[in-house]
Amino acid sequence: MPPDGSEELRPIASLLARIGGVLILLGGLLTLLFTAVNYYPAYRFGPVGHSFWGGLIAGFIAILVGFVIFALGERLKPGHSDVVLWSVVIMALGAISLAADGWFTGIGFIFALIAGILGILWAVIQTSGTPPPVPTMLYARACLACGALNSGSASFCQSCGKPLPRP
Ligand SMILES: [Zn+2]
């Protein structure tokens, strides 16, 4: 595990994707419910508008998308490959769910977006991150004169006192 803490990104991204999936799923259920009773709250937004069929389709899409995002949250966990691919898919699906207007899908989309960004950020860190500097203290260096092992920070042999080669 690299010491930069980037491994923490994937469990967090996975959790955010799962929360986002649940919220979008709930948003879809609410959209269906509101559509069924012809109730169009003032806070609703998005491209669906206030039509029966629009609400019905958007609700079903959001339920499906929410379920898939929740399931894909597993893919963001450490140990799974293609993190960037699944991150992009999660963000794209989250954007689709915005068709089901409402606070739940809106907030769920934000969760899915952040989850995807964290997943991609993790991949970027893995590919571009420079290898961590290895502390020279850990290396025991052998004296060229007497062969005694010295700690990496020593300038002179701790056994015979001769200058040590720089690491
Ligand atoms: Zn020595």
Coordinates of C-alpha atoms and ligand atoms in Angstrom, one line a residue:
M1 CA 0.0 0.0 0.0
P2 CA 1.5 3.4 -1.0
P3 CA 2.1 5.7 1.9
D4 CA 0.2 8.7 0.2
G5 CA -3.2 7.5 1.5
S6 CA -4.6 7.2 -2.0
E7 CA -5.9 3.7 -1.2
E8 CA -8.5 5.3 1.0
L9 CA -10.0 6.9 -2.1
R10 CA -11.5 3.7 -3.4
P11 CA -13.5 2.6 -0.3
I12 CA -14.8 6.2 0.0
A13 CA -15.7 6.3 -3.7
S14 CA -17.5 2.9 -3.4
L15 CA -19.5 4.1 -0.4
L16 CA -20.5 7.4 -2.2
A17 CA -21.6 5.4 -5.3
R18 CA -23.7 3.2 -3.1
I19 CA -25.3 6.1 -1.3
G20 CA -25.9 7.9 -4.7
G21 CA -27.4 4.7 -6.1
V22 CA -29.9 4.5 -3.2
L23 CA -30.8 8.1 -3.4
I24 CA -31.4 7.9 -7.2
L25 CA -33.5 4.8 -6.7
L26 CA -35.6 6.5 -4.0
G27 CA -35.9 9.5 -6.4
G28 CA -37.2 7.2 -9.1
L29 CA -39.8 5.6 -6.7
L30 CA -40.9 9.1 -5.6
T31 CA -41.2 10.2 -9.2
L32 CA -43.4 7.2 -10.0
L33 CA -45.5 7.8 -6.8
F34 CA -46.0 11.5 -7.5
T35 CA -46.8 10.8 -11.2
A36 CA -49.3 8.1 -10.2
V37 CA -51.2 10.5 -8.0
N38 CA -50.8 13.5 -10.3
Y39 CA -48.8 15.4 -7.8
Y40 CA -46.2 17.7 -9.1
P41 CA -44.3 19.3 -6.2
A42 CA -43.0 22.8 -6.9
Y43 CA -39.4 21.7 -6.2
R44 CA -39.3 19.4 -9.1
F45 CA -36.9 20.2 -11.9
G46 CA -35.3 18.6 -14.9
P47 CA -36.4 17.9 -18.5
V48 CA -39.2 15.6 -17.8
G49 CA -41.7 18.3 -17.2
H50 CA -45.1 17.7 -15.6
S51 CA -46.4 14.9 -17.9
F52 CA -47.7 11.6 -16.9
W53 CA -45.7 9.5 -19.4
G54 CA -42.6 11.6 -18.8
G55 CA -42.8 11.0 -15.1
L56 CA -43.5 7.3 -15.6
I57 CA -40.5 6.7 -17.9
A58 CA -38.2 8.9 -15.8
G59 CA -39.2 7.1 -12.6
F60 CA -38.4 3.7 -14.1
I61 CA -35.1 4.9 -15.6
A62 CA -34.1 6.4 -12.3
I63 CA -34.9 3.2 -10.4
L64 CA -32.9 1.1 -12.9
V65 CA -30.0 3.5 -12.9
G66 CA -30.0 3.8 -9.1
F67 CA -29.9 0.0 -8.8
V68 CA -27.0 -0.3 -11.4
I69 CA -25.0 2.5 -9.7
F70 CA -25.4 0.8 -6.4
A71 CA -24.2 -2.5 -7.8
L72 CA -21.3 -0.8 -9.6
G73 CA -20.2 0.7 -6.3
E74 CA -18.7 -2.7 -5.7
R75 CA -16.4 -2.2 -8.7
L76 CA -14.8 0.8 -7.1
K77 CA -13.6 -1.2 -4.1
P78 CA -9.9 -2.0 -4.0
G79 CA -8.9 -5.1 -5.9
H80 CA -11.2 -4.5 -8.9
S81 CA -9.8 -3.4 -12.2
D82 CA -11.0 -0.9 -14.8
V83 CA -11.7 1.8 -12.1
V84 CA -11.7 4.6 -14.6
L85 CA -14.2 2.8 -16.9
W86 CA -16.6 2.2 -14.0
S87 CA -16.1 5.7 -12.6
V88 CA -17.1 7.2 -16.0
V89 CA -20.1 4.8 -16.3
I90 CA -21.3 5.7 -12.8
M91 CA -21.0 9.4 -13.5
A92 CA -22.8 9.0 -16.9
L93 CA -25.6 7.0 -15.4
G94 CA -26.0 9.5 -12.6
A95 CA -26.4 12.3 -15.2
I96 CA -29.1 10.2 -16.9
S97 CA -31.0 9.9 -13.6
L98 CA -31.4 13.7 -13.6
A99 CA -34.2 13.1 -16.1
A100 CA -36.2 12.0 -13.0
D101 CA -36.5 15.4 -11.4
G102 CA -36.4 15.8 -7.7
W103 CA -34.0 16.3 -4.8
F104 CA -33.2 12.7 -4.3
T105 CA -32.0 12.1 -7.9
G106 CA -30.2 15.5 -7.8
I107 CA -28.3 14.7 -4.6
G108 CA -27.8 11.1 -5.7
F109 CA -26.2 12.4 -9.0
I110 CA -23.8 14.6 -6.9
F111 CA -22.8 11.5 -4.9
A112 CA -22.3 9.5 -8.1
L113 CA -20.3 12.4 -9.6
I114 CA -18.0 12.6 -6.6
A115 CA -17.6 8.8 -6.5
G116 CA -16.5 8.8 -10.1
I117 CA -14.1 11.7 -9.6
L118 CA -12.5 10.0 -6.7
G119 CA -12.2 6.8 -8.7
I120 CA -10.5 8.6 -11.5
L121 CA -8.3 10.6 -9.1
W122 CA -7.1 7.3 -7.6
A123 CA -6.2 5.9 -11.0
V124 CA -4.3 9.2 -11.9
I125 CA -2.4 9.0 -8.6
Q126 CA -1.5 5.4 -9.3
T127 CA -0.2 6.1 -12.8
S128 CA 1.5 9.4 -12.3
G129 CA 2.6 9.1 -8.7
T130 CA 6.4 9.0 -8.3
P131 CA 7.6 6.1 -6.2
P132 CA 7.9 7.1 -2.5
P133 CA 11.4 8.0 -1.4
V134 CA 12.9 5.2 0.5
P135 CA 14.5 6.4 3.7
T136 CA 18.3 5.9 3.5
M137 CA 18.3 5.2 7.2
L138 CA 16.9 1.8 6.4
Y139 CA 19.9 0.8 4.4
A140 CA 22.9 -0.7 6.2
R141 CA 26.1 0.3 4.3
A142 CA 29.2 -1.8 4.5
C143 CA 32.5 -0.1 5.2
L144 CA 34.9 -0.5 2.3
A145 CA 37.8 -0.7 4.7
C146 CA 36.7 -3.2 7.4
G147 CA 33.4 -4.5 6.1
A148 CA 31.4 -3.5 9.2
L149 CA 27.7 -2.5 8.6
N150 CA 26.8 1.1 9.3
S151 CA 23.5 2.9 9.4
G152 CA 22.6 4.9 6.3
S153 CA 23.0 8.2 8.2
A154 CA 26.6 7.5 9.3
S155 CA 29.4 9.5 7.6
F156 CA 32.2 7.5 9.2
C157 CA 32.5 3.8 9.9
Q158 CA 31.2 3.1 13.4
S159 CA 33.8 0.3 13.7
C160 CA 37.0 1.7 12.2
G161 CA 36.3 5.4 11.8
K162 CA 37.2 5.6 8.0
P163 CA 34.9 7.8 5.8
L164 CA 32.0 5.9 4.3
P165 CA 31.0 6.2 0.7
R166 CA 28.0 8.5 0.2
P167 CA 24.8 6.5 -0.5
Ligands
ZN1 ZN 35.2 0.4 8.9

